Short mmCIF file of C-alpha atoms and ligand atoms in Angstrom, two decimals:
data_model
loop_
_atom_site.label_atom_id
_atom_site.label_comp_id
_atom_site.label_asym_id
_atom_site.label_seq_id
_atom_site.Cartn_x
_atom_site.Cartn_y
_atom_site.Cartn_z
CA MET A 55 0.00 -0.13 -0.10
CA SER A 56 1.41 3.51 -0.87
CA ALA A 57 1.51 6.20 1.56
CA PRO A 58 -1.05 8.97 1.71
CA GLY A 59 -0.51 11.60 -1.00
CA SER A 60 1.55 9.30 -3.01
CA ALA A 61 -0.20 7.28 -5.89
CA ALA A 62 -0.42 3.29 -5.86
CA SER A 63 1.36 1.92 -8.93
CA GLY A 64 -0.54 1.16 -12.16
CA VAL A 65 -2.34 4.76 -11.83
CA PRO A 66 -1.14 7.23 -14.42
CA HIS A 67 0.34 10.20 -13.19
CA LEU A 68 -0.57 13.36 -14.90
CA ASP A 69 0.86 16.95 -14.48
CA ILE A 70 -2.28 18.73 -15.27
CA ASP A 71 -3.34 21.50 -12.85
CA PRO A 72 -7.11 21.65 -13.01
CA PHE A 73 -7.28 24.81 -11.27
CA ASP A 74 -4.85 26.94 -13.13
CA MET A 75 -5.88 29.68 -15.31
CA LYS A 76 -5.28 27.79 -18.82
CA PHE A 77 -7.12 24.80 -17.64
CA LEU A 78 -10.06 26.79 -16.31
CA ALA A 79 -10.27 29.22 -19.58
CA ASP A 80 -10.50 26.10 -21.71
CA PRO A 81 -10.92 22.62 -19.87
CA TYR A 82 -12.01 20.47 -22.85
CA PRO A 83 -8.75 19.23 -24.12
CA ALA A 84 -7.63 18.22 -20.44
CA HIS A 85 -10.97 16.69 -19.81
CA GLN A 86 -10.27 14.44 -22.75
CA GLN A 87 -6.91 13.79 -21.51
CA LEU A 88 -7.80 12.95 -18.16
CA ARG A 89 -10.55 10.55 -19.61
CA GLU A 90 -8.37 8.86 -22.00
CA ALA A 91 -5.27 8.59 -19.57
CA GLY A 92 -7.50 5.72 -17.38
CA PRO A 93 -10.58 5.20 -15.15
CA VAL A 94 -8.46 6.69 -12.11
CA VAL A 95 -5.55 9.03 -12.42
CA TYR A 96 -3.29 10.81 -9.96
CA LEU A 97 -2.51 14.47 -10.28
CA ASP A 98 0.85 15.05 -8.82
CA LYS A 99 0.20 18.73 -8.71
CA TRP A 100 -2.02 18.65 -5.49
CA LYS A 101 -1.31 14.80 -4.89
CA VAL A 102 -4.81 13.69 -5.56
CA TYR A 103 -6.60 11.11 -7.31
CA GLY A 104 -8.97 12.20 -9.98
CA VAL A 105 -11.95 10.50 -12.03
CA ALA A 106 -13.08 12.18 -15.05
CA ARG A 107 -15.00 9.26 -16.84
CA TYR A 108 -18.72 9.00 -16.33
CA ALA A 109 -18.93 5.35 -14.70
CA GLU A 110 -16.45 6.39 -11.90
CA VAL A 111 -17.70 9.83 -11.02
CA HIS A 112 -21.15 8.21 -10.74
CA ALA A 113 -19.76 5.29 -8.66
CA VAL A 114 -17.97 7.78 -6.45
CA LEU A 115 -20.96 9.80 -5.84
CA ASN A 116 -22.87 6.96 -4.90
CA ASP A 117 -20.62 5.50 -2.33
CA PRO A 118 -20.71 8.02 0.54
CA VAL A 119 -19.64 5.62 3.01
CA THR A 120 -16.35 5.03 1.22
CA PHE A 121 -15.85 8.48 -0.40
CA CYS A 122 -17.00 10.75 2.56
CA SER A 123 -17.81 14.59 2.25
CA SER A 124 -17.32 15.10 6.03
CA ARG A 125 -13.66 15.73 5.60
CA GLY A 126 -14.47 18.35 3.06
CA VAL A 127 -15.68 18.62 -0.63
CA GLY A 128 -12.65 20.69 -1.42
CA LEU A 129 -8.99 19.88 -1.48
CA SER A 130 -8.43 20.91 2.12
CA ASP A 131 -8.72 17.81 4.78
CA PHE A 132 -10.86 18.88 7.47
CA LYS A 133 -9.31 16.11 9.64
CA LYS A 134 -5.78 17.69 8.90
CA GLU A 135 -6.61 21.32 8.71
CA THR A 136 -8.93 23.74 9.77
CA PRO A 137 -11.64 24.78 7.62
CA TRP A 138 -12.11 28.32 6.57
CA ARG A 139 -15.32 28.67 8.06
CA PRO A 140 -17.46 26.22 10.24
CA PRO A 141 -18.41 23.25 7.90
CA SER A 142 -21.81 23.07 6.08
CA LEU A 143 -24.43 20.89 7.93
CA ILE A 144 -25.38 19.30 4.95
CA LEU A 145 -22.84 19.58 2.04
CA GLU A 146 -19.97 18.58 4.36
CA ALA A 147 -21.91 16.13 6.32
CA ASP A 148 -21.97 12.17 6.27
CA PRO A 149 -25.11 10.13 7.31
CA PRO A 150 -26.62 9.81 9.95
CA ALA A 151 -26.01 13.80 10.44
CA HIS A 152 -26.47 14.35 6.64
CA THR A 153 -29.67 12.46 6.75
CA ARG A 154 -31.59 14.75 9.14
CA THR A 155 -30.44 18.07 8.02
CA ARG A 156 -31.29 16.81 4.39
CA ALA A 157 -34.71 16.12 5.24
CA VAL A 158 -35.10 19.65 6.54
CA LEU A 159 -33.88 21.33 3.20
CA SER A 160 -35.76 18.90 1.39
CA LYS A 161 -38.93 19.71 2.97
CA VAL A 162 -38.36 23.56 2.72
CA LEU A 163 -37.54 23.35 -1.16
CA SER A 164 -40.14 20.49 -1.87
CA PRO A 165 -42.21 20.48 -4.87
CA THR A 166 -45.20 22.02 -2.87
CA ALA A 167 -42.87 24.87 -1.82
CA MET A 168 -42.23 25.45 -5.60
CA LYS A 169 -45.52 25.78 -6.48
CA GLN A 170 -46.23 28.65 -4.13
CA VAL A 171 -43.31 30.54 -5.74
CA ARG A 172 -44.02 29.55 -9.37
CA ASP A 173 -46.23 32.46 -10.37
CA ARG A 174 -44.03 34.97 -8.92
CA PHE A 175 -40.99 33.63 -10.37
CA ALA A 176 -42.78 33.40 -13.86
CA ALA A 177 -44.06 37.04 -13.55
CA ALA A 178 -40.50 38.35 -12.64
CA ALA A 179 -38.84 36.55 -15.75
CA GLU A 180 -41.58 38.23 -17.78
CA GLU A 181 -40.97 41.60 -16.31
CA ARG A 182 -37.07 40.98 -17.13
CA VAL A 183 -37.67 40.24 -20.75
CA ASP A 184 -39.84 43.28 -21.05
CA ALA A 185 -36.92 45.59 -19.65
CA LEU A 186 -34.57 43.57 -21.99
CA ILE A 187 -36.57 44.14 -25.21
CA GLU A 188 -36.54 47.84 -24.21
CA LYS A 189 -33.05 47.88 -24.15
CA ARG A 190 -32.09 45.93 -27.08
CA SER A 191 -28.59 45.79 -26.50
CA PHE A 192 -27.25 44.42 -23.02
CA ASP A 193 -24.97 42.25 -20.95
CA ALA A 194 -26.64 38.85 -20.74
CA ILE A 195 -24.73 38.19 -17.62
CA ALA A 196 -25.10 41.28 -15.66
CA ASP A 197 -28.46 42.41 -17.03
CA LEU A 198 -30.05 38.78 -17.20
CA ALA A 199 -28.37 35.78 -15.73
CA GLU A 200 -27.53 37.98 -12.64
CA ALA A 201 -30.40 40.45 -12.54
CA TYR A 202 -33.22 37.79 -12.78
CA PRO A 203 -32.11 35.34 -9.84
CA LEU A 204 -31.41 38.49 -7.73
CA SER A 205 -34.77 39.74 -8.52
CA ILE A 206 -36.60 36.86 -6.90
CA PHE A 207 -34.16 34.23 -4.92
CA PRO A 208 -33.39 37.04 -2.12
CA ASP A 209 -36.94 37.61 -1.50
CA ALA A 210 -37.94 34.02 -1.53
CA LEU A 211 -35.43 33.48 0.98
CA GLY A 212 -36.81 36.42 2.94
CA LEU A 213 -33.75 38.42 3.17
CA LYS A 214 -33.64 42.24 3.88
CA PRO A 215 -33.07 44.59 0.88
CA GLU A 216 -30.06 45.94 2.49
CA GLY A 217 -26.61 44.32 1.78
CA ARG A 218 -27.56 41.93 -0.91
CA GLU A 219 -24.50 43.11 -2.83
CA HIS A 220 -22.52 40.66 -0.56
CA LEU A 221 -24.59 37.54 -2.08
CA ILE A 222 -22.66 37.00 -5.16
CA PRO A 223 -18.99 37.73 -3.90
CA TYR A 224 -19.67 35.44 -0.79
CA ALA A 225 -20.78 32.69 -3.04
CA SER A 226 -17.59 33.33 -5.31
CA VAL A 227 -15.45 32.91 -1.98
CA VAL A 228 -17.36 29.66 -1.22
CA PHE A 229 -16.85 28.10 -4.54
CA ASN A 230 -13.20 29.28 -4.90
CA ALA A 231 -12.24 27.85 -1.58
CA PHE A 232 -12.92 24.43 -2.38
CA GLY A 233 -9.76 24.78 -4.77
CA PRO A 234 -5.96 24.46 -3.78
CA PRO A 235 -4.31 27.24 -2.16
CA ASN A 236 -3.83 29.12 -5.53
CA GLN A 237 -4.23 32.87 -5.84
CA LEU A 238 -7.99 32.45 -6.55
CA ARG A 239 -8.58 30.89 -3.28
CA GLN A 240 -6.07 33.10 -1.17
CA GLU A 241 -7.44 36.29 -2.64
CA ALA A 242 -11.02 35.09 -2.18
CA ILE A 243 -10.48 34.27 1.49
CA GLU A 244 -8.76 37.56 2.27
CA ARG A 245 -11.38 39.54 1.04
CA SER A 246 -14.13 37.54 2.57
CA ALA A 247 -14.70 39.21 6.08
CA PRO A 248 -17.49 41.50 5.03
CA HIS A 249 -19.33 38.93 3.15
CA GLN A 250 -18.86 36.37 6.03
CA ALA A 251 -20.15 38.94 8.48
CA TYR A 252 -23.00 39.89 6.15
CA VAL A 253 -24.32 36.29 5.82
CA ALA A 254 -23.87 35.34 9.49
CA GLU A 255 -26.24 38.19 10.25
CA GLN A 256 -28.87 37.35 7.80
CA CYS A 257 -29.15 33.77 8.67
CA GLN A 258 -30.25 34.83 12.30
CA ARG A 259 -34.30 33.98 12.69
CA GLU A 260 -35.17 37.63 13.44
CA ASN A 261 -33.47 38.94 10.24
CA LEU A 262 -35.66 36.65 7.88
CA ALA A 263 -39.16 37.62 6.58
CA PRO A 264 -42.11 35.15 7.44
CA GLY A 265 -42.88 32.80 4.86
CA GLY A 266 -39.82 32.70 3.01
CA PHE A 267 -37.31 29.66 2.88
CA GLY A 268 -35.29 31.11 5.67
CA ALA A 269 -38.18 31.20 8.19
CA CYS A 270 -39.30 27.99 7.15
CA ILE A 271 -35.89 26.30 7.91
CA HIS A 272 -36.09 28.00 11.59
CA ALA A 273 -39.59 26.81 11.92
CA GLN A 274 -38.11 23.27 11.82
CA VAL A 275 -36.46 24.08 15.06
CA ASP A 276 -40.27 24.20 16.73
CA GLU A 277 -40.84 20.87 15.08
CA GLY A 278 -37.64 19.44 16.94
CA ALA A 279 -36.04 18.64 13.80
CA ILE A 280 -32.90 20.88 14.25
CA THR A 281 -31.40 22.88 17.02
CA PRO A 282 -31.44 26.51 17.17
CA THR A 283 -27.85 26.56 16.46
CA GLU A 284 -28.39 24.48 13.32
CA ALA A 285 -30.92 26.56 11.73
CA PRO A 286 -28.72 29.62 10.94
CA LEU A 287 -26.11 27.35 9.22
CA LEU A 288 -28.71 25.71 7.11
CA VAL A 289 -30.11 28.92 5.84
CA ARG A 290 -26.29 29.61 5.12
CA SER A 291 -26.06 26.74 2.82
CA LEU A 292 -29.05 28.51 0.80
CA LEU A 293 -27.07 31.60 0.70
CA SER A 294 -23.89 29.69 -0.50
CA ALA A 295 -25.46 27.45 -2.87
CA GLY A 296 -28.57 28.95 -4.11
CA LEU A 297 -27.66 32.05 -5.84
CA ASP A 298 -24.41 32.05 -7.79
CA THR A 299 -25.24 28.63 -9.33
CA THR A 300 -28.27 29.70 -10.93
CA VAL A 301 -26.90 32.78 -12.27
CA ASN A 302 -24.11 30.57 -13.98
CA GLY A 303 -26.82 27.82 -15.07
CA ILE A 304 -29.23 30.62 -16.68
CA GLY A 305 -25.95 32.07 -18.15
CA ALA A 306 -24.76 28.99 -19.50
CA ALA A 307 -28.27 28.42 -21.07
CA VAL A 308 -28.50 31.91 -22.73
CA TYR A 309 -24.92 31.48 -24.18
CA CYS A 310 -25.72 27.88 -25.55
CA LEU A 311 -29.07 29.40 -27.06
CA ALA A 312 -27.15 32.38 -28.36
CA ARG A 313 -24.41 30.19 -29.96
CA PHE A 314 -26.72 27.43 -31.57
CA PRO A 315 -29.51 29.26 -33.26
CA ASP A 316 -30.98 26.02 -34.96
CA GLN A 317 -31.59 25.09 -30.82
CA TRP A 318 -33.13 28.42 -30.36
CA GLN A 319 -35.51 27.99 -33.34
CA ARG A 320 -36.74 24.80 -31.90
CA LEU A 321 -37.40 26.17 -28.44
CA ARG A 322 -39.22 28.98 -30.16
CA ASP A 323 -41.22 26.38 -32.14
CA ASP A 324 -42.00 24.66 -28.90
CA LEU A 325 -41.98 26.14 -25.64
CA THR A 326 -42.25 22.80 -23.79
CA LEU A 327 -38.46 22.37 -24.59
CA ALA A 328 -37.58 25.11 -22.09
CA ARG A 329 -36.96 22.79 -19.28
CA GLY A 330 -34.81 20.41 -21.21
CA ALA A 331 -32.98 23.32 -22.84
CA PHE A 332 -31.97 24.49 -19.23
CA GLU A 333 -31.31 20.67 -18.08
CA GLU A 334 -29.18 20.22 -21.35
CA ALA A 335 -27.13 23.58 -20.75
CA VAL A 336 -26.21 22.20 -17.23
CA ARG A 337 -25.04 18.92 -18.81
CA PHE A 338 -23.21 20.95 -21.61
CA GLU A 339 -21.71 23.72 -19.35
CA SER A 340 -21.64 22.07 -15.87
CA PRO A 341 -21.76 25.28 -13.93
CA VAL A 342 -20.60 23.32 -10.94
CA GLN A 343 -17.28 21.67 -12.49
CA THR A 344 -15.87 19.52 -9.69
CA PHE A 345 -15.99 18.39 -6.16
CA PHE A 346 -13.74 16.40 -4.22
CA ARG A 347 -14.40 13.29 -1.78
CA THR A 348 -12.08 11.62 0.85
CA THR A 349 -11.71 7.79 1.26
CA THR A 350 -12.55 6.49 4.62
CA ARG A 351 -10.56 3.03 3.88
CA GLU A 352 -8.74 1.39 1.35
CA VAL A 353 -10.63 0.94 -1.66
CA GLU A 354 -10.34 -0.69 -5.16
CA LEU A 355 -12.06 1.61 -7.86
CA SER A 356 -11.78 0.05 -11.45
CA GLY A 357 -8.54 -1.69 -10.68
CA ALA A 358 -6.90 1.18 -9.06
CA ARG A 359 -6.04 0.67 -5.12
CA ILE A 360 -6.69 4.07 -3.26
CA GLY A 361 -5.32 4.03 0.27
CA GLU A 362 -7.47 5.51 3.22
CA GLY A 363 -7.45 9.39 3.73
CA GLU A 364 -6.85 10.21 0.11
CA LYS A 365 -8.66 13.05 -1.94
CA VAL A 366 -10.52 12.16 -4.95
CA LEU A 367 -11.36 14.96 -7.31
CA MET A 368 -14.42 14.28 -9.16
CA PHE A 369 -14.69 15.87 -12.75
CA LEU A 370 -18.39 16.30 -13.05
CA ALA A 371 -18.13 18.34 -16.22
CA ALA A 372 -15.99 15.64 -17.87
CA ALA A 373 -18.26 12.96 -16.96
CA ASN A 374 -21.06 15.22 -18.63
CA ARG A 375 -19.28 14.80 -21.82
CA ASP A 376 -17.94 11.08 -21.51
CA PRO A 377 -18.39 9.67 -25.09
CA ARG A 378 -18.64 6.34 -23.17
CA ARG A 379 -22.09 7.67 -21.81
CA TRP A 380 -23.35 10.22 -24.18
CA ASP A 381 -23.94 10.37 -27.88
CA SER A 382 -22.34 13.45 -29.59
CA PRO A 383 -21.44 14.73 -26.11
CA ASP A 384 -20.01 18.11 -27.46
CA SER A 385 -23.07 19.04 -28.99
CA TYR A 386 -25.93 21.17 -27.27
CA ASP A 387 -29.20 19.45 -28.13
CA ILE A 388 -32.40 20.45 -26.16
CA THR A 389 -34.08 17.47 -27.05
CA ARG A 390 -31.54 14.96 -25.75
CA ARG A 391 -32.40 12.76 -22.94
CA THR A 392 -30.17 14.07 -19.97
CA SER A 393 -31.31 12.00 -17.25
CA GLY A 394 -28.24 10.67 -15.48
CA HIS A 395 -26.24 13.58 -16.01
CA VAL A 396 -24.21 14.63 -12.93
CA GLY A 397 -24.33 18.45 -13.26
CA PHE A 398 -26.54 18.38 -10.00
CA GLY A 399 -24.37 15.66 -8.64
CA SER A 400 -25.99 12.14 -7.86
CA GLY A 401 -26.67 10.18 -4.70
CA ILE A 402 -27.38 11.41 -1.28
CA HIS A 403 -25.82 15.00 -2.01
CA MET A 404 -27.57 15.41 -5.25
CA CYS A 405 -28.47 19.02 -5.23
CA VAL A 406 -31.29 19.66 -2.90
CA GLY A 407 -32.03 23.16 -4.59
CA GLN A 408 -32.29 21.65 -8.05
CA LEU A 409 -36.18 22.27 -8.07
CA VAL A 410 -35.40 25.95 -7.65
CA ALA A 411 -32.71 26.15 -10.17
CA ARG A 412 -35.11 24.32 -12.88
CA LEU A 413 -37.99 26.58 -12.17
CA GLU A 414 -36.04 29.66 -12.49
CA GLY A 415 -34.42 28.11 -15.77
CA GLU A 416 -37.58 26.93 -17.10
CA VAL A 417 -39.67 30.24 -16.74
CA MET A 418 -36.68 32.33 -17.56
CA LEU A 419 -36.19 30.50 -21.20
CA THR A 420 -39.93 30.42 -21.58
CA ALA A 421 -40.27 33.90 -21.47
CA LEU A 422 -37.33 34.83 -23.52
CA ALA A 423 -38.40 32.34 -26.30
CA ARG A 424 -41.98 33.65 -26.44
CA ARG A 425 -40.79 37.32 -26.94
CA ILE A 426 -37.62 37.30 -28.56
CA ALA A 427 -36.94 36.11 -32.23
CA LYS A 428 -33.22 36.46 -32.27
CA ILE A 429 -30.29 36.71 -29.92
CA GLU A 430 -27.08 37.88 -31.49
CA ILE A 431 -23.45 37.93 -29.54
CA THR A 432 -22.01 41.25 -30.44
CA GLY A 433 -18.83 41.28 -28.48
CA GLU A 434 -16.29 38.87 -27.09
CA PRO A 435 -17.65 37.19 -24.20
CA LYS A 436 -15.53 37.32 -21.11
CA ARG A 437 -14.96 34.39 -18.58
CA ARG A 438 -15.28 34.63 -14.93
CA PHE A 439 -12.71 32.45 -13.30
CA ASN A 440 -13.31 30.49 -10.30
CA ASN A 441 -12.06 27.26 -8.78
CA THR A 442 -15.24 25.46 -9.07
CA LEU A 443 -17.79 27.28 -10.90
CA ARG A 444 -17.74 27.71 -14.75
CA GLY A 445 -19.51 30.83 -16.40
CA LEU A 446 -18.80 34.05 -18.00
CA ASP A 447 -18.43 37.74 -16.87
CA SER A 448 -19.84 39.38 -19.66
CA LEU A 449 -21.85 38.48 -22.69
CA PRO A 450 -22.62 41.09 -24.85
CA VAL A 451 -25.67 40.63 -27.19
CA THR A 452 -28.31 42.27 -29.06
CA ILE A 453 -32.05 40.79 -29.40
CA THR A 454 -34.46 41.27 -31.83
CA ALA A 455 -38.25 41.10 -30.48
CA ALA A 456 -40.51 38.67 -32.10
C1 LIG B 217 -27.86 25.29 -12.00
C2 LIG B 217 -27.84 25.53 -10.46
C3 LIG B 217 -27.12 24.38 -9.56
C4 LIG B 217 -26.29 23.60 -9.73
C5 LIG B 217 -25.59 23.30 -11.03
C6 LIG B 217 -26.06 22.82 -8.71
C7 LIG B 217 -25.09 21.65 -8.39
C8 LIG B 217 -25.05 21.15 -7.15
C9 LIG B 217 -24.18 20.03 -7.15
C10 LIG B 217 -23.31 19.43 -8.27
C11 LIG B 217 -24.45 19.53 -5.81
C12 LIG B 217 -23.69 18.21 -5.22
C13 LIG B 217 -22.76 18.45 -4.40
C14 LIG B 217 -21.92 17.34 -3.71
O1 LIG B 217 -22.14 15.96 -4.35
O2 LIG B 217 -21.06 17.35 -2.93
C15 LIG B 217 -24.95 20.48 -5.15
C16 LIG B 217 -25.53 20.39 -3.88
C17 LIG B 217 -26.45 21.21 -3.17
N1 LIG B 217 -26.95 22.27 -3.78
FE1 LIG B 217 -26.92 22.65 -5.79
N2 LIG B 217 -26.76 23.46 -7.74
C18 LIG B 217 -27.61 24.21 -8.18
C19 LIG B 217 -28.57 25.22 -7.64
C20 LIG B 217 -28.75 25.08 -6.33
C21 LIG B 217 -29.83 26.07 -5.57
C22 LIG B 217 -30.60 27.08 -6.29
C23 LIG B 217 -29.76 25.61 -4.13
C24 LIG B 217 -30.55 26.09 -3.14
C25 LIG B 217 -31.69 26.95 -3.00
C26 LIG B 217 -28.70 24.57 -3.93
C27 LIG B 217 -28.29 24.01 -2.76
C28 LIG B 217 -27.51 23.06 -2.91
C29 LIG B 217 -27.13 22.40 -1.47
C30 LIG B 217 -27.64 22.99 -0.15
C31 LIG B 217 -26.37 21.31 -1.68
C32 LIG B 217 -25.98 20.10 -0.64
C33 LIG B 217 -26.67 18.96 -0.76
C34 LIG B 217 -26.18 17.82 0.09
O3 LIG B 217 -25.31 17.98 0.49
O4 LIG B 217 -27.04 16.99 0.44
N3 LIG B 217 -28.30 24.44 -5.34
N4 LIG B 217 -25.69 21.36 -6.09
#
C-alpha cells in the first residue's frame, strides 16, 4: 500500500493542474486527456486522485460511506486542516448527520414549496424580458443571468433589502475555497470578512421575513427537527449554493442558445422544450465543474487501489461529456435525454435546490423564447474565473423582438 499523498502503482500520473488559469479558460482538451489516461488518475500537482469518466464519477458519488464528504468537498482535508469557515451541516456532512439536515432542506425546497413561488418567479421573468426588449443591446450576464435570480431568490429566502450586494461575492468565495491554495482561493478568502459578516447576520431568525425559505428552516426548530444553533447554518447553505449556481446555470443556457441558433429556433417552435433546454445547458456547461471526496478506507476503484485518507477529485463536467456515456457529447441538443447527468451531482448529496434551479431556468427560457426572435452575440464573451464554478463575466448581446 502506498503512503497517503503518493499514488498506487498502475495509476497514471498526470501533471495537469485543473485549477490553473489555462485549464479553467478551456478545460475540454484536458478533460479528454484525463478521461483517456484511465478510469482513475493521479494528479501530482496537488497529490490527489482524479476521476473524469462518467462511470467512476457516478460510482464515487454513489458510495458516500467510502468516499465521504465530512472531511470537506474541496482539496482541504478537515481532519488535517482547520476549515476556513464552520463546515456546512449538509454538504460537508455524512449520514446519519446528513440525513437529518437533508430532510429539513428537502422539505423547505419541496415540489409544494415550488408551487407557491412559481407564479412570482414566472412574473419576474416576464418583467425582466420586458426590460431587455426595451434595451435591445445588453450584457446577458449582468442584465439577465444575474439580474433575474437577484430579483427573486433573495426575496424567496426572506432577506432584507440592505446588503444584498454581498451575496454573489460570498458565493464566489465559497466556490473558490473548494480549490487548492492558489491565487483565486487565497485572494477570495482574504477579502471574505465583510461578506461572511453579512451572511452570518442574515441567517439569524429575526432577520428573515415570515413565509420565506429562511423562516421555514427556522420553523423546523419548533418541530424538533434541528436545534436553534443548526438553523442559521442551514440558511447559510442556501445563501452559499442558491444564487451564484443559478446565475451560472441561466448564463450557460443563454450562452448556448445564442451560439446554437438552430436550438433556439427549436425552442421557439415548442416552448415545452424550455425545461430540457435548461437541463441540457447544465450538462453541457456544468456550472459546478468539480467536487472532492475523501476515502474513509482503502478501496479498489476500477482496478486502482486507493489508500485511506486520500482526496479524490470528481470531474463532473468531464463525466457530463464522456463519449462512453453520451452520444455526440459536445453538441448542445435541447431534445437530448439528459437524465443521469451529474451537473447536479448524484446520490445522497444530489443538489437539494435543483427544483429551484429548474424552475428559474424553465420560466426564464420560456419568457425569452416567447418574446424574442433572435439573440446575437455582439462582442467577445469574457470568462469569470473560479476554482469550482464555470461561467462568464460578460456576454454582450443584441436581441430582436418577435
Ligand atoms: C444550476 C444550478 C445548480 C447547480 C449546477 C448545482 C449543483 C450542485 C451539485 C453538483 C451538488 C452536489 C454536491 C456534492 O455532491 O458534494 C449540489 C448540492 C447542493 N446544492 Fe446545488 N446546484 C444548483 C442550484 C442550487 C440551488 C438553487 C440551491 C438552493 C436553493 C442549491 C443548494 C444546494 C445544497 C444545499 C447542496 C448540498 C446538498 C447535500 O449535500 O445533500 N443548489 N448542487
